[in-house]
Short mmCIF file of C-alpha atoms and ligand atoms in Angstrom, two decimals:
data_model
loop_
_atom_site.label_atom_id
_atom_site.label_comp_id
_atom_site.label_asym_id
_atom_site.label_seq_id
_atom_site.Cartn_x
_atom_site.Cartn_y
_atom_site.Cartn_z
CA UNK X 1 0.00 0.00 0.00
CA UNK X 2 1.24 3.32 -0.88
CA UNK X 3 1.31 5.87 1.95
CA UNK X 4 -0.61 8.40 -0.37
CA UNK X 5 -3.65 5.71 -0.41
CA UNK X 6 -7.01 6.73 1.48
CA UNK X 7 -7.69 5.68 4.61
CA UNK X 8 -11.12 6.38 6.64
CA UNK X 9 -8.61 8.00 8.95
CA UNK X 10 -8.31 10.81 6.23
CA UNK X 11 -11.74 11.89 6.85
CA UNK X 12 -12.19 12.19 2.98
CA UNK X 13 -16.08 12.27 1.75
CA UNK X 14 -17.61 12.78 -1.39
CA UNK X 15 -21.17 14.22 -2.55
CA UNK X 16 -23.80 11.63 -4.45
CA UNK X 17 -24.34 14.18 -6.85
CA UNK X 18 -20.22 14.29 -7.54
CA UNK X 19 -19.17 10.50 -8.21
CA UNK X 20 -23.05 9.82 -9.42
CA UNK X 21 -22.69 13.12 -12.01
CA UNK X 22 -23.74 11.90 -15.17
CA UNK X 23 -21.55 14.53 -16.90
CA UNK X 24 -24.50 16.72 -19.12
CA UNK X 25 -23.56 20.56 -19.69
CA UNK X 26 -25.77 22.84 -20.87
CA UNK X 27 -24.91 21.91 -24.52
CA UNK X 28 -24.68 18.04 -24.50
CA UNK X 29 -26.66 15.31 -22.76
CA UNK X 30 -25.08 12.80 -19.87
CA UNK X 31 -22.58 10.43 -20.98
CA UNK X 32 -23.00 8.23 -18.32
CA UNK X 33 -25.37 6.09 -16.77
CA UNK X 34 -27.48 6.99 -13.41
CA UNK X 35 -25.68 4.49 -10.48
CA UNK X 36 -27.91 3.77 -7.38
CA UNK X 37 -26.74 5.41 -4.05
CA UNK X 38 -26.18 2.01 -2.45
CA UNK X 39 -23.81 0.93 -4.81
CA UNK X 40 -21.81 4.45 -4.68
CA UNK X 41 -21.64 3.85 -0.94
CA UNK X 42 -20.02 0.19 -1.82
CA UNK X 43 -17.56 1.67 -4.69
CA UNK X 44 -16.53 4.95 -2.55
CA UNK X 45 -15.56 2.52 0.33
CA UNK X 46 -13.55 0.25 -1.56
CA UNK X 47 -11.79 3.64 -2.50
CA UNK X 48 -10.51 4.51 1.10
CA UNK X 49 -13.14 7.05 1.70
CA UNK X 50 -14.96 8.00 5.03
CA UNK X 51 -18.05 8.91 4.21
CA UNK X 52 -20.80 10.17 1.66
CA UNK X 53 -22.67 13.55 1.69
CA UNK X 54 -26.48 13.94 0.30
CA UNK X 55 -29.50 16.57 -1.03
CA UNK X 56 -32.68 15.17 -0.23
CA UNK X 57 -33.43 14.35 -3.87
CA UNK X 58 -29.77 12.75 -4.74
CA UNK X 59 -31.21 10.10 -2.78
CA UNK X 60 -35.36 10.37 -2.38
CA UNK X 61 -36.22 11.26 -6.01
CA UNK X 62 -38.50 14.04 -5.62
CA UNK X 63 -42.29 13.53 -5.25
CA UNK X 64 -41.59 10.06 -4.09
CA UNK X 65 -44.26 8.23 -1.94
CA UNK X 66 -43.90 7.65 2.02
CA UNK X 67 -43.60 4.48 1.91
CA UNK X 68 -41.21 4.43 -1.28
CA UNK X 69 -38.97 6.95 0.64
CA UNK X 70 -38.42 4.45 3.50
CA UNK X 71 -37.80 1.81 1.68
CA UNK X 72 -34.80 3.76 -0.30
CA UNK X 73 -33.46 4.93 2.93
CA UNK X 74 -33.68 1.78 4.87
CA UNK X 75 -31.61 0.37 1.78
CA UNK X 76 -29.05 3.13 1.76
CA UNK X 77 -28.82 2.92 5.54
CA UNK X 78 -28.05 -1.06 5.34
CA UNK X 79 -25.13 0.06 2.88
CA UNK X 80 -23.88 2.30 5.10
CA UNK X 81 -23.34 -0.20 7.86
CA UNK X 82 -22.43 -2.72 5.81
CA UNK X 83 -19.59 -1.02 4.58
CA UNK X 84 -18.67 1.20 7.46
CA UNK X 85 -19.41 4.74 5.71
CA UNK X 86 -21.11 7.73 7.65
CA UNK X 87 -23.11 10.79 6.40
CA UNK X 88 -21.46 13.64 7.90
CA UNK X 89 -23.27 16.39 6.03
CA UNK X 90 -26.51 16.73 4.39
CA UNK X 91 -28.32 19.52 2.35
CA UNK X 92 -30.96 20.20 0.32
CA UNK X 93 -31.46 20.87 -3.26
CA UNK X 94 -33.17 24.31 -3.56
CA UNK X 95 -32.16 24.91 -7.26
CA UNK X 96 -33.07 22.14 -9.85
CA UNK X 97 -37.22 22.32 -9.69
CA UNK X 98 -38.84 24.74 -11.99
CA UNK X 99 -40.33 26.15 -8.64
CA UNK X 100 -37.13 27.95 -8.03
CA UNK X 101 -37.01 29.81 -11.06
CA UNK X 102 -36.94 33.10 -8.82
CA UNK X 103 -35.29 31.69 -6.11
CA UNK X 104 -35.76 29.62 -2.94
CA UNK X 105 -35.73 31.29 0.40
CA UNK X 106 -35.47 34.96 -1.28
CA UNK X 107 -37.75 34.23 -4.11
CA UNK X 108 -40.85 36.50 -4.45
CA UNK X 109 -43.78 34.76 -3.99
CA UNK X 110 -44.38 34.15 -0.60
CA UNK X 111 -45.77 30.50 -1.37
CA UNK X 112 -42.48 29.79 -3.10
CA UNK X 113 -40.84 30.84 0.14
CA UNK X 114 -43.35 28.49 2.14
CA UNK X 115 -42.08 25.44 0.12
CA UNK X 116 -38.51 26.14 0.59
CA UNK X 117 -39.40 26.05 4.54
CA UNK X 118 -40.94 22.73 3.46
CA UNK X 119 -38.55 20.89 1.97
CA UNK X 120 -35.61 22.36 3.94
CA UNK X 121 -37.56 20.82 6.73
CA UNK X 122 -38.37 17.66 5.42
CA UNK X 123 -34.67 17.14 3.92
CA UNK X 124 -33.42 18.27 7.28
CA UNK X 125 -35.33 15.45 8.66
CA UNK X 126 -33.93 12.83 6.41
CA UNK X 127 -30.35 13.84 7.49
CA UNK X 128 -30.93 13.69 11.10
CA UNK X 129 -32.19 10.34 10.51
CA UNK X 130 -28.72 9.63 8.36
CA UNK X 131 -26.93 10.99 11.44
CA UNK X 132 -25.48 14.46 9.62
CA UNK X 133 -24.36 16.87 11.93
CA UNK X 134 -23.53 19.27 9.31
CA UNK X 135 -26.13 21.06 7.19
CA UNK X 136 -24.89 22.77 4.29
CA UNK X 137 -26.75 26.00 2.37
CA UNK X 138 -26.14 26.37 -1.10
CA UNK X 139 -28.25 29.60 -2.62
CA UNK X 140 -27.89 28.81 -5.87
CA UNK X 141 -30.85 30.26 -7.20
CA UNK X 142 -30.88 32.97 -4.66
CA UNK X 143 -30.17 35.61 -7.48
CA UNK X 144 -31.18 37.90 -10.39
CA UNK X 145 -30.66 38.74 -13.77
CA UNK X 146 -33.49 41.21 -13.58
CA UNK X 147 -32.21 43.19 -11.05
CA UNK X 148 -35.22 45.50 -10.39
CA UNK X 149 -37.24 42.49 -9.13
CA UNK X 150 -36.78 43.37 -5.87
CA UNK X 151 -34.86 45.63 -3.72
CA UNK X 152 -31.77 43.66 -2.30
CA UNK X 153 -31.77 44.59 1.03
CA UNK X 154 -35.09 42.27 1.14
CA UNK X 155 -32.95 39.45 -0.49
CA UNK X 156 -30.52 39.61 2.24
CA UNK X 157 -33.58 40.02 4.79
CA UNK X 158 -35.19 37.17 3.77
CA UNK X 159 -32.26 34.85 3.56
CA UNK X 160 -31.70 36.13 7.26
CA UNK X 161 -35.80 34.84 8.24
CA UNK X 162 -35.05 31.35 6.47
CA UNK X 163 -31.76 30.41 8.39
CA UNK X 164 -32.74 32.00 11.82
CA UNK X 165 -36.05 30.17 11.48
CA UNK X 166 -34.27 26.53 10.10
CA UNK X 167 -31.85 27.12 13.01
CA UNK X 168 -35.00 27.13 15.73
CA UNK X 169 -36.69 24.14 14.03
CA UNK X 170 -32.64 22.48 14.37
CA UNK X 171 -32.73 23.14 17.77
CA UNK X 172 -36.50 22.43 18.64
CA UNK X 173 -35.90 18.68 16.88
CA UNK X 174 -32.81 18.26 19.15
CA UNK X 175 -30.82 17.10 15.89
CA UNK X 176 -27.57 18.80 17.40
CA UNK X 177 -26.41 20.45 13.65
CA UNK X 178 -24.40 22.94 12.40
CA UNK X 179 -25.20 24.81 9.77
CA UNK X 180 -22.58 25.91 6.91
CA UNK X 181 -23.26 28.57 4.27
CA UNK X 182 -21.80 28.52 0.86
CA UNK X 183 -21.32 31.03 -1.64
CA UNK X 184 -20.87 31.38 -5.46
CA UNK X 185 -20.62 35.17 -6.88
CA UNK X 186 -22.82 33.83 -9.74
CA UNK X 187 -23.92 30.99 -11.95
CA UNK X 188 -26.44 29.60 -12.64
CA UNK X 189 -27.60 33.51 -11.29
CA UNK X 190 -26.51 36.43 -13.38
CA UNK X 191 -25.61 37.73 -9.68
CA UNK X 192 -25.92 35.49 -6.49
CA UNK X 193 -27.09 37.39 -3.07
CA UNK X 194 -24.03 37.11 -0.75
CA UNK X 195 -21.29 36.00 -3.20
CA UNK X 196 -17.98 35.16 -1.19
CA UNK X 197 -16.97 33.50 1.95
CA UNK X 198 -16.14 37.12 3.20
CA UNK X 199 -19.89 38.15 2.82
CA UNK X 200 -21.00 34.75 4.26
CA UNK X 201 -19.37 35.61 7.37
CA UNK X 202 -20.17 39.22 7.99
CA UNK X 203 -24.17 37.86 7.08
CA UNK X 204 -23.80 34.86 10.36
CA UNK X 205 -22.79 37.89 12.64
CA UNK X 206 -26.60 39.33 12.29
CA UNK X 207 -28.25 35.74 12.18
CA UNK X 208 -30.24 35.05 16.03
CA UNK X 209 -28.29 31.87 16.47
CA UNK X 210 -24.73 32.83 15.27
CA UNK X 211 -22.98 30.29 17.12
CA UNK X 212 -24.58 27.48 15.16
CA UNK X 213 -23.85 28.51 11.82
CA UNK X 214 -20.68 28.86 9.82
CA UNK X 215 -19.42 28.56 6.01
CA UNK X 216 -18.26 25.76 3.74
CA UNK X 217 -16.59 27.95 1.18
CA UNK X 218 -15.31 25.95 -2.06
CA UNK X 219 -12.38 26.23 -4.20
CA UNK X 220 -14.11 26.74 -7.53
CA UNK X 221 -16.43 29.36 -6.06
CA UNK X 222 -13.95 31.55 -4.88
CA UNK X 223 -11.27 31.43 -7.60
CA UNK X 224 -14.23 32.27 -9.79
CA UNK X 225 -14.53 35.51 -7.71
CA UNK X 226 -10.64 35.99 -8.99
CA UNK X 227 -10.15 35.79 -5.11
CA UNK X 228 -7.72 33.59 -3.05
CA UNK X 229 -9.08 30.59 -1.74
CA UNK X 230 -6.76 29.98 1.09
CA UNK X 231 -7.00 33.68 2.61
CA UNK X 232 -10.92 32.99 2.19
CA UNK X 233 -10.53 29.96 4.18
CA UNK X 234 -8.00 31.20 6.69
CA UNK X 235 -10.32 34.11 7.59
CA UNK X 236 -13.36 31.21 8.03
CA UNK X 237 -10.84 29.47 10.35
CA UNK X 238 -9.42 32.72 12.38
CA UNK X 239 -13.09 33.41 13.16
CA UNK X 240 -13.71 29.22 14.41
CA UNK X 241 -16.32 29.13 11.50
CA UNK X 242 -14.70 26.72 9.21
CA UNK X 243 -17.62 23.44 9.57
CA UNK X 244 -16.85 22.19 6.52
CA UNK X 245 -15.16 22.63 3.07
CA UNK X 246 -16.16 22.06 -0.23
CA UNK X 247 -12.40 20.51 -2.42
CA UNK X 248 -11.96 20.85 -5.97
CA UNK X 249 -9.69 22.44 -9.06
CA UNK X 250 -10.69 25.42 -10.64
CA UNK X 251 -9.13 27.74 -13.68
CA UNK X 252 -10.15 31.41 -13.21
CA UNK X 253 -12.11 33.23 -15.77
CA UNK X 254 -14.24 29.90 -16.53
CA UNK X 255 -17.89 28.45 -15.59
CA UNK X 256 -17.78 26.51 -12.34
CA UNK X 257 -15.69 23.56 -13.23
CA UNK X 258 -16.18 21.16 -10.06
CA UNK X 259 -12.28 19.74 -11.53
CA UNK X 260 -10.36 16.79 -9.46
CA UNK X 261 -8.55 18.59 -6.83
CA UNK X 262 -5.05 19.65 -7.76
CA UNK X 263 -5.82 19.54 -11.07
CA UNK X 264 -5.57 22.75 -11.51
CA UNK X 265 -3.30 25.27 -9.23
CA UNK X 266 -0.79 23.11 -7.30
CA UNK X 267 0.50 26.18 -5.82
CA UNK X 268 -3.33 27.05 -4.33
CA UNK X 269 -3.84 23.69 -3.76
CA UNK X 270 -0.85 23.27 -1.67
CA UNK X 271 -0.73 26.60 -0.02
CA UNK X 272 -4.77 25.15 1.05
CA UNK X 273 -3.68 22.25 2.43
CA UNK X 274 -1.04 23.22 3.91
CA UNK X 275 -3.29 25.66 5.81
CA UNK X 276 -5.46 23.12 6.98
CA UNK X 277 -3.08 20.68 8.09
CA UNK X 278 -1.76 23.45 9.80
CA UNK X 279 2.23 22.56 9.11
CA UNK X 280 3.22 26.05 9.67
CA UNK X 281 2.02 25.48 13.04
CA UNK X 282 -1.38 26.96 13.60
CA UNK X 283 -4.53 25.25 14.58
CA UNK X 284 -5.58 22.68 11.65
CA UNK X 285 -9.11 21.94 10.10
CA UNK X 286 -10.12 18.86 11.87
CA UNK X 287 -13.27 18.32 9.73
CA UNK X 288 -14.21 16.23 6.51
CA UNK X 289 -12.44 16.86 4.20
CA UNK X 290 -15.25 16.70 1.38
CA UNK X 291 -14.52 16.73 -2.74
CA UNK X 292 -17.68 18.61 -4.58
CA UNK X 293 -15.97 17.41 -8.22
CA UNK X 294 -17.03 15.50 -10.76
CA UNK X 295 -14.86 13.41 -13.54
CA UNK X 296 -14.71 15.27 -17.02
CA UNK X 297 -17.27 14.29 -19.29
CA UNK X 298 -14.73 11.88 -21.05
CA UNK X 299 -14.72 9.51 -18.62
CA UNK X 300 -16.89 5.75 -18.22
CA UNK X 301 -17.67 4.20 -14.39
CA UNK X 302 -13.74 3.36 -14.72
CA UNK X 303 -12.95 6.93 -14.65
CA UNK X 304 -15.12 8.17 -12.18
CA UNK X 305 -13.40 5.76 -9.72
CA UNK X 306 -9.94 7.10 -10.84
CA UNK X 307 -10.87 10.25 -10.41
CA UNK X 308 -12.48 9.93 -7.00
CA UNK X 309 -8.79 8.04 -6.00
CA UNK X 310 -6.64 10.89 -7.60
CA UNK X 311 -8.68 13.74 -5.33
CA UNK X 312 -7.77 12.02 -2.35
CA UNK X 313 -4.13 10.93 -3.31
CA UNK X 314 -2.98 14.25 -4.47
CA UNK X 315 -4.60 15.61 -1.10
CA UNK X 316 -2.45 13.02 0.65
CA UNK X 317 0.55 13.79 -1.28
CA UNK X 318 0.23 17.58 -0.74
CA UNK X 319 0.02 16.93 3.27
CA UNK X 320 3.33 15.13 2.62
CA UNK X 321 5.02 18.00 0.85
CA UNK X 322 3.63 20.62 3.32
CA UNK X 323 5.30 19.01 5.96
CA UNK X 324 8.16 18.68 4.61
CA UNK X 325 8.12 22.01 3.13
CA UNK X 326 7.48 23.41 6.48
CA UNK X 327 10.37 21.27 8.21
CA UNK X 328 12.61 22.40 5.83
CA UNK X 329 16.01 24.21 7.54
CA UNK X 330 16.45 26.53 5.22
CA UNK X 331 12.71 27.90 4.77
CA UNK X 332 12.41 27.67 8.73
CA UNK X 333 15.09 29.87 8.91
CA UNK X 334 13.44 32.67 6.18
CA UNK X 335 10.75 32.61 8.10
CA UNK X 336 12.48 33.49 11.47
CA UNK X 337 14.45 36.16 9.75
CA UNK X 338 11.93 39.05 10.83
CA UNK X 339 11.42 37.84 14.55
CA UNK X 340 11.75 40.56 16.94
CA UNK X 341 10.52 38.57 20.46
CA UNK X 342 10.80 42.24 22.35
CA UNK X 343 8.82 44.50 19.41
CA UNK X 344 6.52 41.40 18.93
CA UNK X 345 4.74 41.72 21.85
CA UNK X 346 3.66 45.08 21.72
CA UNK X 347 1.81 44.81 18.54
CA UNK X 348 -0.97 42.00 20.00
CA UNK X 349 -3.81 42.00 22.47
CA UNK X 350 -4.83 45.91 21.89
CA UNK X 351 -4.08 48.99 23.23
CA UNK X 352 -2.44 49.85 26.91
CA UNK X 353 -0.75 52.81 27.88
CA UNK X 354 2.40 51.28 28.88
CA UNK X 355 2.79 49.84 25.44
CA UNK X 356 2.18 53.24 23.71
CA UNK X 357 5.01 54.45 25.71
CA UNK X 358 7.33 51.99 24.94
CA UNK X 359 6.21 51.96 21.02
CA UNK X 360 6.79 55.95 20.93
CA UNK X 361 10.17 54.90 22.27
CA UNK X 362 11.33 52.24 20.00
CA UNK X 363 14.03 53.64 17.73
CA UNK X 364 13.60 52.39 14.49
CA UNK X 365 15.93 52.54 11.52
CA UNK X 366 13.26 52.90 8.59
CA UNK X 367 15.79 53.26 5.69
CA UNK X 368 18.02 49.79 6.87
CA UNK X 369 14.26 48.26 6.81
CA UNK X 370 13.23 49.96 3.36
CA UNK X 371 16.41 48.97 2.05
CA UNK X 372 16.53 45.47 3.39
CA UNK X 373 16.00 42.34 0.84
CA UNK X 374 13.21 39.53 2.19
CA UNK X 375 14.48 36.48 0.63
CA UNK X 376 10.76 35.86 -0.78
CA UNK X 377 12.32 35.02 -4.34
CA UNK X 378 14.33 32.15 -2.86
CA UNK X 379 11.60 31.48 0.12
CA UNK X 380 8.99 31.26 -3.26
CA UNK X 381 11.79 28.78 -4.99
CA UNK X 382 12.38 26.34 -2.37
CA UNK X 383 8.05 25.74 -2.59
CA UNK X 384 8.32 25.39 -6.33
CA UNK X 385 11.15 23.13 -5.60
CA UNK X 386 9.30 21.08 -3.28
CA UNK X 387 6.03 20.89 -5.41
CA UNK X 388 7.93 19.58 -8.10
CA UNK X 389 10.01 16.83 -6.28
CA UNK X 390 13.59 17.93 -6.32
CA UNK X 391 13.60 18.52 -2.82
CA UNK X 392 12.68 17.29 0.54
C1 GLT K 401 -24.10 21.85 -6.50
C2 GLT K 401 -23.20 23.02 -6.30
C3 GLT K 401 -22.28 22.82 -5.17
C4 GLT K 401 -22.96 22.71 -3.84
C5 GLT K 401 -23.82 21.52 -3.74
C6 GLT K 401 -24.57 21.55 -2.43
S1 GLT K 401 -24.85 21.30 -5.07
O1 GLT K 401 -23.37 20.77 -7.04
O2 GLT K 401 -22.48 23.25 -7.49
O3 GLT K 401 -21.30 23.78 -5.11
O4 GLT K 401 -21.98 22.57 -2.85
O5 GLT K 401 -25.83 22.08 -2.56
MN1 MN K 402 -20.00 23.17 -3.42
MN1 MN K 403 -18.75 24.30 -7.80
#
């Protein structure tokens, strides 16, 4: 066994809707055919994953009878104990019916709004029973292309009624959740309401129950945005609002491309991972560590699995260069380059008068700073060198 295979120890999960993709676009019909959740639980297992993420409909086809619906999920449950995989997050699909046209939670008609409430409630159910303890918001039809539909300051207001009202019905039920938003600055919108991980965060800070919500912010959605994913996701964990994370490869300037992770960006993807492993010695992510990718439209059942196995390797194999890359001697010693332990601890934990006075005091040569090289060329080298295995 090679020490970049999977393990359930890796916490690694995928979607339903990302191994089961059938690979349509808007300009060409699937290429591959519909497998049955029980048998993607079976297949993901055998690939070293942990566990497998679900809408409501990815597994209850929607408008299916009561008694249909438990049959399907007393099947998918016997699958999951059978082959010792867990549901760690759940969500529901608020996009795909015709229904949403205008939206979900911030759509116009009122009765639109209702049914939103509805099936949130109802899908919310289903993943309790699953044993999710994440519950992942993705708007994306909260948006416009006609702009002058509605004031968006009512958007944002009624996005805020929907998640402080799921949160109470969360907490009535007892199902001990967490709620994680996700944004997309657009697509399939013109314009989605709240569009980055930044917004996202700002947004939980007026919600009634703050301290049960956070974001799951995804690779393709930010680089989309032309923004850096890792400072997105470093803010989310500064704040202790990181509950879950959405993995993939994306090339700026296109359409959401859900890619194989590291597929795209090694420098990104390694720069994220080595954030959340935390190898430059701050707090790590410890939750799942979910892929929301899909194989490219060339691929048969074969290639799904391969690319559901390369996700997960070339995470594993970016852990390994981190660490090393962070262990290094002579990048260590870049780093510590600019230590000052007696300036240092003036410039943390806010203001006091006796630290004004001794700032005011400091005498500080400003040209021998200005003029002074950082070493970033060589410090930017040695992680080029490392990513591309002539070193460590
Ligand atoms: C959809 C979307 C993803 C979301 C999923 C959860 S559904 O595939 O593109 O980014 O995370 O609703
Ligand atoms: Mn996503
Ligand atoms: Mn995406």
């Amino acid at each position: 066994m090679s020490p970049f295979d999977p393990t359930r120890e890796d916490r690694f999960t995928f979607g339903l809707w990302t191994v089961g993709n059938p690979g349509a676009d808007p300009f060409g019909a699937r290429v591959r055919p519909t497998m049955p959740p029980p048998y993607i639980v079976q297949k993901l297992a055998e690939c070293g994953a942990y566990g497998v993420n679900l809408h409501d409909d990815d597994l209850v086809p929607f408008g299916a009878s009561a008694a249909e619906r438990d049959r399907i999920v007393r099947e998918f449950q016997r699958a999951l104990a059978d082959h010792g995989m867990q549901v760690p997050m759940a969500t529901t699909n608020l996009f795909s019916h015709p229904v949403f046209k205008d939206g979900a939670f911030t759509a116009n008609d009122p009765k639109v709004r209702a049914f939103a409430l509805q099936k949130t409630m109802r899908a919310m159910d289903l993943g309790a029973e699953l044993g999710a303890k994440i519950y992942v918001f993705w708007g994306g039809r909260e948006g416009v292309e006609a702009d002058a539909c509605r004031d968006p300051r009512t958007a944002w207001q009624r996005m805020r009624d929907a998640i402080d009202f799921l949160c109470g019905y969360c907490r009535d039920n007892g199902y001990g959740m967490k709620f994680a938003l996700e944004a997309k600055p657009n697509e399939p919108r013109g314009d989605i309401y709240l569009p980055t991980t930044g917004h996202m965060l700002h947004f939980i800070s007026t919600l009634q129950h703050q301290e049960m919500v956070g974001v799951n912010p995804e690779v393709a959605h930010e680089v989309m945005a032309g923004l850096s994913f890792a400072h997105n996701v470093a803010e989310a964990m500064a704040c202790g609002k990181l509950f879950h994370i959405d993995l993939n490869g994306q090339k700026i300037g296109r359409y959401d491309q859900d890619l194989r992770f590291g597929s795209e960006d090694q420098k990104g993807a390694f720069l994220l991972v080595r954030l959340l492993e935390g190898t430059l010695g701050g707090e790590p992510y410890r939750g799942p560590l979910h892929f929301d990718a899909h194989a490219y439209r060339s691929e048969d059942e074969d290639g799904v699995w391969e690319f559901a196995r390369g996700c997960m390797r070339t995470y594993k194999i970016l852990k390994h260069k981190a660490q090393a890359f962070d262990a290094d001697p002579e990048v260590r010693e870049i780093l510590a380059e600019q230590r000052d332990d007696t300036i240092d601890p003036l410039l943390v934990g806010g203001y006091s008068e006796a630290k004004a006075t001794a700032l005011r005091a400091l005498d500080l040569d400003v040209d021998a700073l200005a003029r002074r090289g950082l070493r970033y060329e060589r410090l930017d080298q040695l992680l080029v060198e490392h990513l591309l295995g002539v070193r460590g």
